[in-house]
Coordinates of C-alpha atoms and ligand atoms in Angstrom, one line a residue:
M1 CA 115.0 3.1 -89.0
H2 CA 113.5 0.7 -86.4
E3 CA 114.8 3.0 -83.6
E4 CA 113.3 6.1 -85.2
K5 CA 110.0 4.4 -85.4
I6 CA 110.0 3.5 -81.7
F7 CA 111.0 7.1 -80.9
Q8 CA 108.2 8.5 -83.0
D9 CA 105.7 6.0 -81.6
K10 CA 106.6 7.1 -78.0
L11 CA 106.1 10.8 -79.0
D12 CA 102.7 10.0 -80.6
R13 CA 101.6 8.0 -77.5
E14 CA 102.8 10.7 -75.1
I15 CA 105.3 8.3 -73.5
K16 CA 108.3 10.3 -72.2
I17 CA 111.7 9.8 -73.8
E18 CA 114.2 8.7 -71.1
P19 CA 118.0 9.1 -71.0
Q20 CA 118.7 5.5 -72.0
D21 CA 116.3 5.6 -75.0
W22 CA 117.5 6.1 -78.5
M23 CA 116.9 9.6 -79.8
P24 CA 117.8 11.5 -82.9
D25 CA 121.1 13.5 -82.5
A26 CA 119.3 16.7 -83.3
Y27 CA 116.7 16.1 -80.6
R28 CA 119.5 15.5 -78.1
K29 CA 121.3 18.7 -79.3
T30 CA 118.2 20.8 -79.0
L31 CA 117.5 19.6 -75.5
I32 CA 121.1 20.2 -74.4
R33 CA 120.9 23.7 -75.8
Q34 CA 117.5 24.6 -74.3
I35 CA 118.0 22.9 -70.9
S36 CA 121.5 24.3 -70.4
Q37 CA 120.4 27.8 -71.4
H38 CA 117.6 27.5 -68.9
A39 CA 120.0 26.3 -66.2
H40 CA 122.3 29.3 -66.9
S41 CA 119.2 31.6 -66.7
E42 CA 118.4 30.4 -63.2
I43 CA 121.9 30.9 -62.0
V44 CA 122.5 34.3 -63.6
G45 CA 119.0 35.2 -62.5
M46 CA 120.2 35.1 -58.9
L47 CA 122.4 38.2 -59.5
P48 CA 119.9 41.0 -60.0
E49 CA 118.0 39.9 -56.9
G50 CA 121.0 39.0 -54.9
N51 CA 121.9 42.7 -55.2
W52 CA 119.0 43.6 -52.8
I53 CA 119.5 40.9 -50.1
T54 CA 121.5 43.3 -47.9
R55 CA 119.1 46.2 -48.5
A56 CA 115.7 44.5 -48.2
P57 CA 113.5 46.8 -46.1
S58 CA 112.7 44.4 -43.3
L59 CA 113.8 41.1 -41.8
K60 CA 110.7 39.4 -43.2
R61 CA 111.5 40.7 -46.7
K62 CA 115.1 39.7 -46.4
A63 CA 114.3 36.2 -45.3
A64 CA 111.8 35.7 -48.2
L65 CA 114.3 37.1 -50.8
L66 CA 117.1 34.9 -49.4
A67 CA 114.9 31.8 -49.8
K68 CA 113.8 32.8 -53.3
V69 CA 117.4 33.3 -54.5
Q70 CA 118.3 30.0 -53.0
D71 CA 115.4 28.4 -54.8
E72 CA 116.8 29.7 -58.1
A73 CA 120.2 28.0 -57.3
G74 CA 118.3 24.8 -56.7
H75 CA 116.5 25.2 -60.1
G76 CA 119.8 25.7 -61.8
L77 CA 121.2 22.5 -60.2
Y78 CA 118.2 20.3 -61.2
L79 CA 118.6 21.6 -64.7
Y80 CA 122.3 21.0 -64.9
A81 CA 121.6 17.5 -63.7
A82 CA 119.0 17.1 -66.4
T83 CA 121.5 18.3 -69.0
E84 CA 124.0 15.7 -67.8
T85 CA 121.6 12.9 -68.5
L86 CA 122.0 13.8 -72.2
G87 CA 125.7 13.0 -72.1
V88 CA 127.5 16.3 -71.5
T89 CA 129.4 17.1 -68.4
R90 CA 128.5 19.9 -66.0
E91 CA 132.0 21.3 -66.2
S92 CA 131.7 21.8 -70.0
T93 CA 128.3 23.3 -69.7
I94 CA 129.4 25.8 -67.1
E95 CA 132.5 26.5 -69.2
D96 CA 130.2 27.4 -72.1
L97 CA 128.5 30.0 -69.9
N98 CA 131.7 31.5 -68.4
S99 CA 133.4 31.7 -71.8
G100 CA 130.4 33.7 -73.2
K101 CA 129.5 30.9 -75.7
A102 CA 126.2 29.9 -74.1
K103 CA 123.1 32.1 -74.0
Y104 CA 120.9 32.8 -71.0
S105 CA 117.7 34.7 -70.7
S106 CA 117.9 38.3 -71.9
I107 CA 115.9 39.5 -68.9
F108 CA 118.8 39.2 -66.5
N109 CA 120.9 41.8 -68.2
Y110 CA 118.8 44.6 -66.8
P111 CA 119.7 46.4 -63.6
T112 CA 117.7 46.3 -60.3
L113 CA 117.7 50.0 -59.4
T114 CA 115.1 50.1 -56.5
W115 CA 113.4 47.8 -54.1
A116 CA 110.3 47.9 -56.3
D117 CA 112.3 46.0 -58.9
I118 CA 112.3 43.0 -56.7
G119 CA 108.5 43.1 -56.7
A120 CA 108.4 43.6 -60.5
I121 CA 110.8 40.7 -61.0
G122 CA 108.6 38.4 -58.9
W123 CA 105.3 39.5 -60.6
L124 CA 106.5 39.9 -64.2
V125 CA 109.7 37.8 -64.6
D126 CA 108.6 34.9 -62.5
G127 CA 105.1 35.3 -64.0
A128 CA 106.5 35.0 -67.5
A129 CA 108.8 32.1 -66.5
I130 CA 105.8 30.2 -65.1
M131 CA 103.7 30.8 -68.2
N132 CA 106.5 29.2 -70.3
Q133 CA 107.4 26.5 -67.8
V134 CA 103.9 25.1 -67.1
M135 CA 103.8 23.9 -70.7
L136 CA 107.3 22.5 -70.2
C137 CA 105.9 20.2 -67.5
R138 CA 104.5 18.2 -70.5
T139 CA 107.7 18.3 -72.5
S140 CA 108.6 15.0 -74.2
Y141 CA 111.9 14.5 -72.4
G142 CA 111.3 12.8 -69.0
P143 CA 114.0 14.4 -66.8
Y144 CA 113.2 17.9 -68.0
A145 CA 109.5 17.5 -67.5
R146 CA 109.9 16.1 -64.0
A147 CA 112.3 19.0 -63.0
M148 CA 109.8 21.5 -64.3
V149 CA 107.0 20.2 -62.1
R150 CA 108.9 21.0 -58.9
I151 CA 110.3 24.3 -60.3
C152 CA 106.8 25.5 -61.3
K153 CA 105.5 25.0 -57.7
E154 CA 108.3 27.2 -56.4
E155 CA 108.0 29.8 -59.1
S156 CA 104.4 30.3 -58.4
F157 CA 105.3 31.1 -54.8
H158 CA 107.9 33.6 -56.1
Q159 CA 105.3 35.3 -58.3
R160 CA 102.9 35.8 -55.4
Q161 CA 105.8 37.1 -53.3
G162 CA 106.6 39.7 -56.0
F163 CA 103.0 40.7 -56.5
E164 CA 102.6 41.3 -52.7
I165 CA 105.7 43.5 -52.6
L166 CA 104.1 45.7 -55.4
L167 CA 100.7 45.6 -53.7
T168 CA 102.2 47.0 -50.5
L169 CA 104.0 49.7 -52.4
S170 CA 100.9 50.5 -54.4
R171 CA 99.1 51.3 -51.2
G172 CA 101.9 53.3 -49.7
T173 CA 103.1 56.9 -49.9
V174 CA 103.2 58.9 -53.2
A175 CA 106.9 58.2 -53.5
Q176 CA 106.3 54.4 -53.0
K177 CA 103.5 54.5 -55.6
E178 CA 105.9 56.2 -58.1
M179 CA 108.6 53.7 -57.4
C180 CA 106.1 50.9 -58.1
Q181 CA 105.0 52.3 -61.4
D182 CA 108.6 53.1 -62.5
A183 CA 109.6 49.5 -61.9
I184 CA 106.6 48.2 -63.9
N185 CA 107.6 50.6 -66.7
R186 CA 111.1 49.3 -66.9
W187 CA 110.4 45.6 -66.5
W188 CA 107.3 45.3 -68.7
W189 CA 108.8 45.2 -72.2
P190 CA 111.9 43.1 -71.3
S191 CA 109.5 40.6 -69.7
L192 CA 107.6 40.2 -73.0
M193 CA 110.9 39.6 -74.7
M194 CA 111.5 36.6 -72.4
F195 CA 109.2 34.5 -74.6
G196 CA 111.7 34.7 -77.5
P197 CA 111.3 36.1 -81.0
K198 CA 108.0 36.2 -82.9
D199 CA 107.0 32.8 -84.2
D200 CA 107.9 33.8 -87.7
D201 CA 111.4 34.7 -86.6
S202 CA 111.9 31.7 -84.3
P203 CA 114.1 29.1 -86.1
H204 CA 113.7 26.3 -83.5
S205 CA 110.0 26.5 -82.9
K206 CA 108.6 24.3 -85.6
Q207 CA 110.9 21.3 -85.0
S208 CA 110.6 21.7 -81.2
M209 CA 106.8 21.6 -81.5
D210 CA 107.0 18.5 -83.7
W211 CA 109.2 16.8 -81.1
K212 CA 106.8 18.0 -78.4
I213 CA 109.7 19.7 -76.6
K214 CA 107.6 22.9 -76.8
R215 CA 103.9 22.6 -76.5
K216 CA 102.9 26.2 -77.2
S217 CA 104.6 28.8 -79.4
N218 CA 106.4 31.9 -78.3
D219 CA 103.6 34.2 -79.4
E220 CA 100.8 32.1 -77.9
L221 CA 102.5 32.2 -74.5
R222 CA 103.3 35.9 -74.8
Q223 CA 99.6 36.6 -75.5
Q224 CA 98.5 34.6 -72.5
F225 CA 100.9 36.5 -70.3
V226 CA 99.6 39.9 -71.6
D227 CA 96.0 38.9 -71.0
I228 CA 96.7 37.9 -67.4
C229 CA 98.9 40.9 -66.5
A230 CA 96.4 43.4 -68.1
E231 CA 93.9 42.2 -65.5
Q232 CA 96.2 41.9 -62.5
V233 CA 97.6 45.4 -62.9
K234 CA 94.1 46.7 -62.2
V235 CA 94.4 45.2 -58.7
L236 CA 97.6 47.2 -58.2
G237 CA 95.9 50.4 -59.5
M238 CA 99.0 50.8 -61.8
K239 CA 99.4 51.1 -65.5
I240 CA 101.0 48.8 -68.1
P241 CA 103.3 51.2 -70.1
D242 CA 101.7 50.5 -73.5
A243 CA 99.2 53.0 -75.0
E244 CA 98.1 50.3 -77.5
L245 CA 97.0 47.8 -74.8
K246 CA 93.3 47.3 -75.4
W247 CA 90.8 44.5 -75.0
N248 CA 89.8 43.0 -78.4
E249 CA 86.3 41.6 -78.1
K250 CA 86.5 39.7 -81.4
K251 CA 89.7 38.0 -80.6
Q252 CA 88.9 37.6 -76.9
H253 CA 92.5 38.8 -76.2
Y254 CA 94.3 42.0 -75.4
D255 CA 95.9 43.8 -78.4
F256 CA 99.3 45.2 -77.5
G257 CA 102.0 47.4 -79.0
Q258 CA 105.2 46.6 -80.9
I259 CA 108.1 45.0 -79.1
D260 CA 111.5 46.6 -79.8
W261 CA 113.2 43.6 -81.4
E262 CA 116.3 45.5 -82.0
E263 CA 116.8 46.0 -78.3
F264 CA 116.1 42.3 -77.8
W265 CA 118.7 41.1 -80.2
N266 CA 121.2 43.6 -79.0
V267 CA 120.8 42.3 -75.4
V268 CA 121.0 38.6 -76.6
K269 CA 124.2 39.5 -78.5
G270 CA 125.8 40.7 -75.3
N271 CA 125.3 44.4 -75.5
G272 CA 122.6 44.9 -72.8
P273 CA 123.1 47.2 -69.8
C274 CA 124.5 44.5 -67.5
N275 CA 125.8 41.6 -69.8
R276 CA 129.4 42.3 -69.0
D277 CA 128.9 42.6 -65.2
R278 CA 126.8 39.4 -65.1
L279 CA 129.5 37.3 -66.8
E280 CA 132.2 38.8 -64.7
A281 CA 130.3 38.0 -61.5
R282 CA 129.7 34.4 -62.6
K283 CA 133.4 33.9 -63.6
K284 CA 134.5 35.3 -60.2
A285 CA 132.1 33.0 -58.3
H286 CA 133.5 30.0 -60.3
E287 CA 137.1 31.0 -59.5
D288 CA 136.4 31.7 -55.9
G289 CA 134.7 28.3 -55.6
D290 CA 137.7 26.4 -57.0
W291 CA 139.1 25.5 -53.6
V292 CA 135.7 24.1 -52.5
R293 CA 135.5 21.9 -55.5
K294 CA 139.1 20.7 -54.9
A295 CA 138.4 20.1 -51.2
A296 CA 135.3 18.1 -52.0
M297 CA 137.1 15.9 -54.5
A298 CA 140.0 15.3 -52.1
H299 CA 137.6 14.4 -49.3
A300 CA 135.7 12.0 -51.7
K301 CA 139.0 10.3 -52.7
K302 CA 140.1 9.9 -49.0
S303 CA 136.8 8.4 -48.0
K304 CA 136.9 6.0 -50.9
H305 CA 140.5 5.0 -50.0
K306 CA 139.5 4.5 -46.3
K307 CA 136.5 2.3 -47.2
Q308 CA 138.7 0.2 -49.5
Q309 CA 141.3 -0.3 -46.7
T310 CA 138.6 -1.3 -44.2
K311 CA 137.3 -3.9 -46.7
V312 CA 140.8 -5.3 -47.2
G313 CA 141.5 -5.3 -43.4
Ligands
FAQ1 N1 116.9 35.5 -74.1 O1 114.0 29.8 -82.1 P1 113.8 30.4 -80.7 C1 113.6 32.3 -65.1 C2 117.4 32.7 -78.4 S1 114.1 31.2 -66.3 C3 118.1 35.0 -74.7 O2 112.5 30.9 -80.4 P2 113.6 28.3 -78.7 C4 113.5 31.9 -63.7 C5 117.3 31.2 -78.4 O3 118.0 30.6 -77.4 C6 114.0 32.1 -67.8 N2 118.0 34.3 -75.8 O4 114.4 29.4 -79.6 C7 113.9 33.0 -62.8 C8 117.8 30.9 -79.8 O5 119.2 31.0 -79.8 P3 120.2 29.8 -80.2 C9 114.5 31.2 -68.9 C10 116.8 34.0 -76.3 O6 114.7 27.7 -77.8 C11 113.0 34.0 -62.5 C12 117.3 32.1 -80.6 O7 117.0 33.1 -79.7 N3 113.6 30.3 -69.3 O8 113.3 33.3 -65.5 C13 115.6 34.4 -75.7 O9 112.8 27.4 -79.5 C14 113.3 35.1 -61.7 C15 116.1 31.8 -81.4 O10 114.9 31.6 -80.6 C16 113.9 29.3 -70.1 O11 115.0 29.1 -70.5 C17 115.7 35.2 -74.6 N4 114.6 35.6 -73.9 O12 112.7 29.2 -77.8 C18 115.2 33.1 -62.3 C19 112.8 28.3 -70.5 N5 114.6 33.9 -76.5 O13 120.1 28.8 -79.1 C20 115.5 34.2 -61.4 C21 113.2 27.2 -71.4 C22 115.1 33.2 -77.5 O14 119.8 29.2 -81.5 C23 114.6 35.1 -61.2 N6 113.4 27.7 -72.8 N7 116.4 33.3 -77.4 O15 121.6 30.4 -80.2 C24 112.5 27.9 -73.7 O16 111.3 27.7 -73.5 C25 112.9 28.3 -75.1 O17 114.3 28.1 -75.2 C26 112.6 29.8 -75.4 C27 113.2 30.1 -76.8 C28 111.1 30.0 -75.4 C29 113.3 30.7 -74.4

């Protein structure tokens, strides 16, 4: 009881909860779930873009894409490290992904068919990710909040890189303009789904808001994202594929059309266009890396042994 009071008091006074602090089991479990899903999303998120590294249209584009994909790997690693502070091993967390038990963001189960998709991912997917992650910089768990600050800085660079790809295409030939619009058409609705189910259908939101893990609801963030994109798309001279998108003077927000929630849950349950491929690719990468992990462990053991011998000598 005393511990619960200290925990609640810290939340009330906006003091971060740290790994060594007492916390309710359910708070710990929620964080492990959310942070590990987030880590998996970063790692699986490398796959759709990695697909275009060898086919980027110029050396400059290739270098930028390589750096971006490497950043995502770094984000995954900070987040796996943050998950470990809650008392679970990285091995078991990765095993949960590879066995299909753990979730990762629905968005990465869609294919990248053209170069314009790399621009659309940067603008829309990174844009949605930032919208969600800026509020997570103020999340109540210290290691997660601190990881988010650095991740957000990098994500905002990614977002601009994507927008600039689309801007270039939008000023190009007729075929390039069509490619740009087609990518926006395919990535728009899945990007809106990244924010999760509607607030009324979101089982975790209420408790996560009370614990200050989440600071804004799924619908609030989705609305902010729509409002920003509806303006930015004008700079591109492109269209958002939603006939119902319209400024609502009274609400001071854009109204927008219905999200296909059946498609969302279908993808979350593993039946999206690329779910199977993504998991296979991750499993193969893990198996191919087995010798590296073993070699690193053997090297660490040898070095430790050598050090001990020098001390004895
Ligand atoms: N996909 O009750 P809620 C990125 C699940 S990072 C799949 O609303 P919550 C960087 C949810 O897990 C993108 N599943 O849950 C990048 C739960 O299932 P469970 C990832 C989803 O946690 C860019 C159930 O539905 N970002 O993109 C999705 O309160 C470019 C009920 O949902 C994060 O992970 C979904 N979209 O709110 C990388 C941010 N939405 O666990 C490469 C951190 C919901 O009960 C290239 N996460 N579900 O079985 C969060 O902020 C939250 O977890 C939400 C969901 C907002 C995603």
